[in-house]
Short mmCIF file of C-alpha atoms and ligand atoms in Angstrom, two decimals:
data_model
loop_
_atom_site.label_atom_id
_atom_site.label_comp_id
_atom_site.label_asym_id
_atom_site.label_seq_id
_atom_site.Cartn_x
_atom_site.Cartn_y
_atom_site.Cartn_z
CA MET O 1 0.15 -0.06 -0.17
CA ARG O 2 2.71 2.47 0.90
CA TRP O 3 4.48 1.70 -1.85
CA SER O 4 1.83 2.53 -4.37
CA LYS O 5 1.66 5.55 -2.56
CA LEU O 6 5.00 6.97 -3.11
CA GLU O 7 5.45 5.71 -6.52
CA SER O 8 2.29 7.78 -7.44
CA LEU O 9 3.87 10.98 -5.07
CA ALA O 10 7.15 10.31 -7.14
CA ARG O 11 5.81 9.93 -10.87
CA GLY O 12 3.47 13.26 -10.02
CA THR O 13 6.64 14.98 -9.09
CA LEU O 14 8.60 13.70 -12.23
CA TRP O 15 5.38 15.31 -14.53
CA ALA O 16 5.75 18.17 -12.63
CA ILE O 17 9.28 18.70 -13.53
CA ALA O 18 8.59 17.55 -16.84
CA ALA O 19 5.88 20.16 -17.73
CA LEU O 20 8.84 22.63 -15.43
CA ALA O 21 11.16 21.60 -18.26
CA GLY O 22 9.32 22.06 -21.00
CA ALA O 23 8.12 25.54 -20.22
CA ILE O 24 11.41 26.61 -20.16
CA THR O 25 12.65 24.96 -23.32
CA ALA O 26 9.67 26.22 -24.95
CA ALA O 27 10.89 23.70 -27.04
CA PRO O 28 7.56 21.96 -30.08
CA SER O 29 6.86 18.67 -28.13
CA SER O 30 7.22 16.12 -30.56
CA THR O 31 6.47 13.56 -27.90
CA ALA O 32 3.13 14.77 -27.12
CA GLN O 33 1.24 12.47 -29.67
CA GLN O 34 3.34 9.08 -28.30
CA ALA O 35 1.40 6.58 -26.56
CA PRO O 36 2.09 6.05 -22.96
CA ALA O 37 4.08 3.39 -22.60
CA ALA O 38 3.20 0.03 -21.38
CA PRO O 39 3.81 -0.86 -18.14
CA VAL O 40 6.61 -3.23 -17.54
CA ALA O 41 6.56 -6.01 -14.75
CA ARG O 42 9.30 -5.19 -12.54
CA PHE O 43 12.58 -7.81 -13.22
CA VAL O 44 12.54 -9.89 -9.59
CA VAL O 45 15.59 -12.40 -9.03
CA VAL O 46 15.14 -14.87 -5.90
CA LEU O 47 18.36 -16.17 -4.51
CA ASP O 48 17.84 -18.67 -2.80
CA ALA O 49 21.12 -20.01 -0.35
CA ALA O 50 20.15 -23.16 0.69
CA HIS O 51 20.64 -25.10 4.01
CA GLY O 52 21.51 -22.64 6.88
CA GLY O 53 21.25 -22.66 10.90
CA ASP O 54 20.92 -25.91 12.21
CA ASP O 55 21.29 -28.14 8.44
CA PRO O 56 24.79 -27.41 8.16
CA GLY O 57 24.77 -29.18 4.07
CA GLY O 58 27.69 -31.08 3.23
CA ARG O 59 30.87 -31.09 4.22
CA LEU O 60 33.32 -28.69 1.22
CA ALA O 61 37.45 -29.32 1.90
CA GLY O 62 38.46 -27.83 4.96
CA GLY O 63 35.48 -28.37 7.14
CA GLN O 64 33.80 -25.67 5.49
CA LEU O 65 30.29 -26.36 5.55
CA GLU O 66 28.15 -25.72 2.59
CA LYS O 67 26.02 -23.84 3.92
CA ALA O 68 28.59 -20.91 4.44
CA ALA O 69 29.47 -21.35 0.97
CA THR O 70 25.63 -21.21 0.11
CA LEU O 71 25.11 -17.82 1.53
CA ALA O 72 28.80 -16.33 0.24
CA LEU O 73 27.64 -16.97 -3.33
CA SER O 74 24.53 -15.54 -2.52
CA VAL O 75 25.97 -12.37 -1.29
CA ARG O 76 28.29 -12.13 -4.74
CA LEU O 77 25.82 -12.69 -7.03
CA ARG O 78 23.02 -10.03 -5.26
CA SER O 79 25.90 -7.20 -5.32
CA LEU O 80 26.63 -7.74 -8.99
CA LEU O 81 23.04 -8.20 -10.15
CA ALA O 82 21.74 -5.02 -7.93
CA ALA O 83 25.24 -2.80 -9.31
CA ARG O 84 23.01 -4.10 -12.57
CA GLY O 85 19.93 -2.88 -11.57
CA ILE O 86 18.28 -6.38 -10.95
CA ALA O 87 15.57 -6.70 -7.76
CA VAL O 88 17.01 -9.14 -5.60
CA VAL O 89 15.02 -10.92 -3.01
CA THR O 90 17.06 -13.23 -0.64
CA THR O 91 15.38 -15.65 1.63
CA ARG O 92 18.67 -15.44 4.03
CA GLU O 93 20.73 -13.07 4.89
CA THR O 94 22.46 -14.94 8.08
CA ASP O 95 23.17 -18.38 9.17
CA ALA O 96 19.48 -19.18 9.96
CA THR O 97 17.37 -22.38 9.90
CA MET O 98 14.75 -21.80 6.78
CA PRO O 99 12.44 -24.73 6.04
CA PRO O 100 11.80 -24.77 2.22
CA GLU O 101 8.17 -24.08 2.53
CA LYS O 102 9.05 -21.07 4.10
CA ARG O 103 11.85 -20.75 1.30
CA ALA O 104 9.05 -20.91 -1.76
CA GLU O 105 6.55 -18.99 0.22
CA ILE O 106 9.54 -15.81 -0.13
CA ALA O 107 9.83 -16.71 -3.52
CA ASN O 108 6.53 -17.22 -4.88
CA HIS O 109 5.37 -14.13 -2.90
CA ALA O 110 7.91 -12.00 -5.00
CA ASP O 111 6.36 -12.43 -8.10
CA ALA O 112 10.04 -13.33 -9.25
CA GLN O 113 11.40 -14.16 -12.69
CA ALA O 114 14.29 -16.07 -11.78
CA CYS O 115 14.78 -18.29 -8.95
CA LEU O 116 17.99 -19.84 -8.21
CA ILE O 117 18.41 -21.99 -5.59
CA LEU O 118 22.53 -22.25 -4.80
CA HIS O 119 24.08 -25.35 -3.58
CA ALA O 120 27.76 -26.37 -3.25
CA THR O 121 29.62 -29.94 -3.37
CA GLU O 122 32.42 -30.85 -3.25
CA SER O 123 31.99 -34.04 -5.61
CA GLY O 124 31.95 -33.79 -9.53
CA THR O 125 33.63 -30.40 -11.49
CA GLY O 126 32.47 -27.06 -12.30
CA VAL O 127 28.52 -25.99 -12.14
CA HIS O 128 25.71 -28.70 -11.77
CA LEU O 129 22.43 -26.78 -12.82
CA PHE O 130 19.62 -28.65 -12.27
CA ALA O 131 16.11 -28.31 -13.44
CA SER O 132 12.60 -29.55 -11.47
CA SER O 133 12.08 -33.50 -12.25
CA LEU O 134 8.32 -32.54 -12.06
CA ALA O 135 6.09 -33.10 -15.87
CA PRO O 136 5.82 -29.47 -17.26
CA ALA O 137 1.98 -29.30 -16.00
CA GLN O 138 -0.71 -26.33 -16.83
CA ALA O 139 0.27 -23.00 -14.93
CA VAL O 140 -2.91 -22.52 -12.65
CA ARG O 141 -3.39 -20.30 -9.65
CA PHE O 142 -3.58 -22.03 -6.61
CA ALA O 143 -1.32 -24.94 -7.78
CA PRO O 144 -1.21 -27.88 -5.14
CA TRP O 145 1.78 -27.68 -2.60
CA LYS O 146 5.42 -29.11 -3.95
CA THR O 147 4.00 -29.97 -8.09
CA ALA O 148 3.26 -26.00 -8.25
CA GLN O 149 7.11 -25.95 -10.01
CA GLY O 150 5.44 -28.13 -12.63
CA GLY O 151 3.27 -25.03 -14.20
CA TRP O 152 6.72 -23.28 -14.86
CA VAL O 153 9.23 -26.14 -15.68
CA THR O 154 9.35 -25.80 -18.90
CA ARG O 155 10.11 -22.03 -18.42
CA SER O 156 12.69 -22.94 -15.89
CA LEU O 157 14.51 -25.93 -18.48
CA ALA O 158 14.59 -21.89 -20.77
CA LEU O 159 16.69 -20.04 -17.66
CA ALA O 160 19.02 -23.35 -17.47
CA GLY O 161 20.00 -23.31 -20.99
CA SER O 162 20.61 -19.37 -20.78
CA LEU O 163 22.50 -20.20 -16.85
CA ASN O 164 24.52 -23.22 -19.11
CA ALA O 165 25.72 -20.88 -22.21
CA ALA O 166 26.88 -18.37 -19.66
CA LEU O 167 28.75 -20.52 -17.82
CA LEU O 168 30.24 -21.92 -20.95
CA HIS O 169 31.06 -19.07 -22.57
CA ALA O 170 32.71 -18.14 -19.24
CA GLY O 171 35.07 -21.19 -19.29
CA MET O 172 33.18 -23.35 -16.84
CA ASN O 173 32.38 -26.86 -16.95
CA VAL O 174 28.64 -27.30 -16.79
CA THR O 175 26.40 -30.62 -16.04
CA LEU O 176 22.74 -30.43 -16.75
CA GLY O 177 20.04 -32.31 -14.85
CA ARG O 178 16.50 -32.22 -13.58
CA THR O 179 16.04 -33.19 -9.92
CA GLY O 180 13.17 -32.88 -7.74
CA LEU O 181 13.86 -30.54 -4.41
CA PRO O 182 11.17 -30.19 -2.14
CA THR O 183 11.64 -25.71 -2.37
CA MET O 184 12.22 -25.92 -5.80
CA ASP O 185 9.19 -28.03 -6.77
CA SER O 186 7.42 -26.02 -4.35
CA MET O 187 8.06 -22.85 -6.99
CA THR O 188 6.26 -20.79 -9.02
CA CYS O 189 9.14 -18.97 -10.98
CA PRO O 190 11.06 -20.28 -13.87
CA ALA O 191 13.92 -22.15 -11.06
CA VAL O 192 17.04 -23.60 -11.34
CA ALA O 193 19.48 -24.84 -8.55
CA VAL O 194 22.56 -24.20 -9.30
CA GLU O 195 25.20 -26.63 -7.52
CA ILE O 196 28.83 -25.01 -7.75
CA ALA O 197 31.27 -28.60 -7.03
CA PRO O 198 35.05 -27.60 -7.38
CA GLU O 199 37.48 -26.53 -10.34
CA ARG O 200 39.31 -29.08 -11.91
CA GLY O 201 42.29 -29.14 -14.24
CA PRO O 202 42.88 -31.23 -17.43
CA ASP O 203 44.10 -33.90 -14.49
CA ASN O 204 41.50 -33.83 -12.67
CA ALA O 205 42.99 -32.33 -9.63
CA ILE O 206 40.78 -29.81 -8.09
CA THR O 207 42.41 -26.10 -8.77
CA ALA O 208 39.28 -24.00 -6.99
CA GLU O 209 37.18 -25.75 -4.15
CA PRO O 210 33.36 -24.36 -3.95
CA ASN O 211 33.69 -21.91 -1.31
CA ASP O 212 37.13 -20.09 -3.31
CA ALA O 213 36.69 -16.28 -3.49
CA ASP O 214 37.89 -16.06 -7.10
CA TYR O 215 36.11 -18.67 -8.35
CA GLN O 216 32.70 -18.22 -7.08
CA ALA O 217 32.78 -14.40 -8.38
CA ARG O 218 33.80 -15.89 -11.84
CA VAL O 219 30.99 -17.96 -11.36
CA ALA O 220 28.26 -15.41 -9.84
CA THR O 221 29.49 -13.11 -12.88
CA ALA O 222 28.53 -15.17 -15.65
CA LEU O 223 25.18 -16.31 -13.90
CA ALA O 224 24.83 -12.51 -13.81
CA ALA O 225 25.69 -11.84 -17.46
CA ALA O 226 22.55 -14.86 -18.00
CA LEU O 227 20.38 -13.16 -15.53
CA LEU O 228 20.65 -9.25 -17.41
CA GLU O 229 20.14 -11.36 -21.54
CA TRP O 230 16.73 -12.81 -19.53
CA ARG O 231 15.72 -10.01 -18.35
CA THR O 232 16.17 -8.35 -21.65
CA ASP O 233 14.30 -11.50 -23.40
CA ALA O 234 11.96 -11.10 -20.70
CA GLY O 235 11.20 -7.55 -21.65
CA ARG O 236 10.74 -8.30 -25.49
CA THR O 237 8.64 -11.18 -24.54
CA GLU O 238 6.68 -8.89 -22.86
CA ALA O 239 6.31 -6.20 -25.36
CA GLY O 240 5.83 -8.09 -28.29
CA GLN O 241 3.78 -11.27 -27.88
CA PRO O 242 0.11 -11.51 -27.09
ZN1 ZN H 301 22.87 -28.61 -0.56
#
C-alpha cells in the first residue's frame, strides 16, 4: 500500500519537472502524440542460499560447511545483480534455519522472473544446473504445494539453458540435470538449482574449491550476465508477444 502511494508521489514529481522543463525550453513537443509506455513488470530475481542454521548441508574441503559457501555465493551474486539494476530477494542473509516451504513462500511472494537455489558440493566438477524433474503442467492460480513448479518447468529449462550458455562462455565445466527438490518444486517462477562443485584441471586435480572467493566471483559474474540477458528476453516477450 505504502509503495503505490510513494510511486504515485514520485510520478507526480516527475510530471511536474517535465512540465517545468517544457515551459522553460518552450521546445516544440514532438512527444506529445506518443502513447504512454506500457507498464513493464518489475524484474525480480530470487536467490535461495540452501541450508543454514541447524542444517549445515554437506562438508567441503577444509571442514567448511556448505551452508556458508551457499550464503557467500548468494551475497556475491546479490551485489553483482544490484549493481546492474536488478531487484533481488534473498531467502536468507544470515546463518538462519529456513524450512523449504518458507523459502518457497518468500520466492512465490516476490513474483520473480528467475529463482536460483544455490548449493555447493565437493563431488563432481564445475557447475551443476538442475531443473525440476516434475512433468510440465498447466500453470494454475492455486497449484498444489510441492508440484507447483510443474506449471513453470518449461520456463525453468529455458532459464537453465541461458545459465548454461553463460557459464560455458566463461570457460566453466557445466553439467545439466533434472532433480526433485522440495524448495524448487514448490516455486511458482522459472527456477534452477545451481550447485557449485570444485573446478578441476585436465588431470582432474582440484584447482579451486567451491568456497574459493575468486572462483565464486567468476561463477557469479557468469550467472549475472545470463540473468541480464534473461531480463532483456523477458522484456521483449512482454512487449512483442501476445
Ligand atoms: Zn546442498
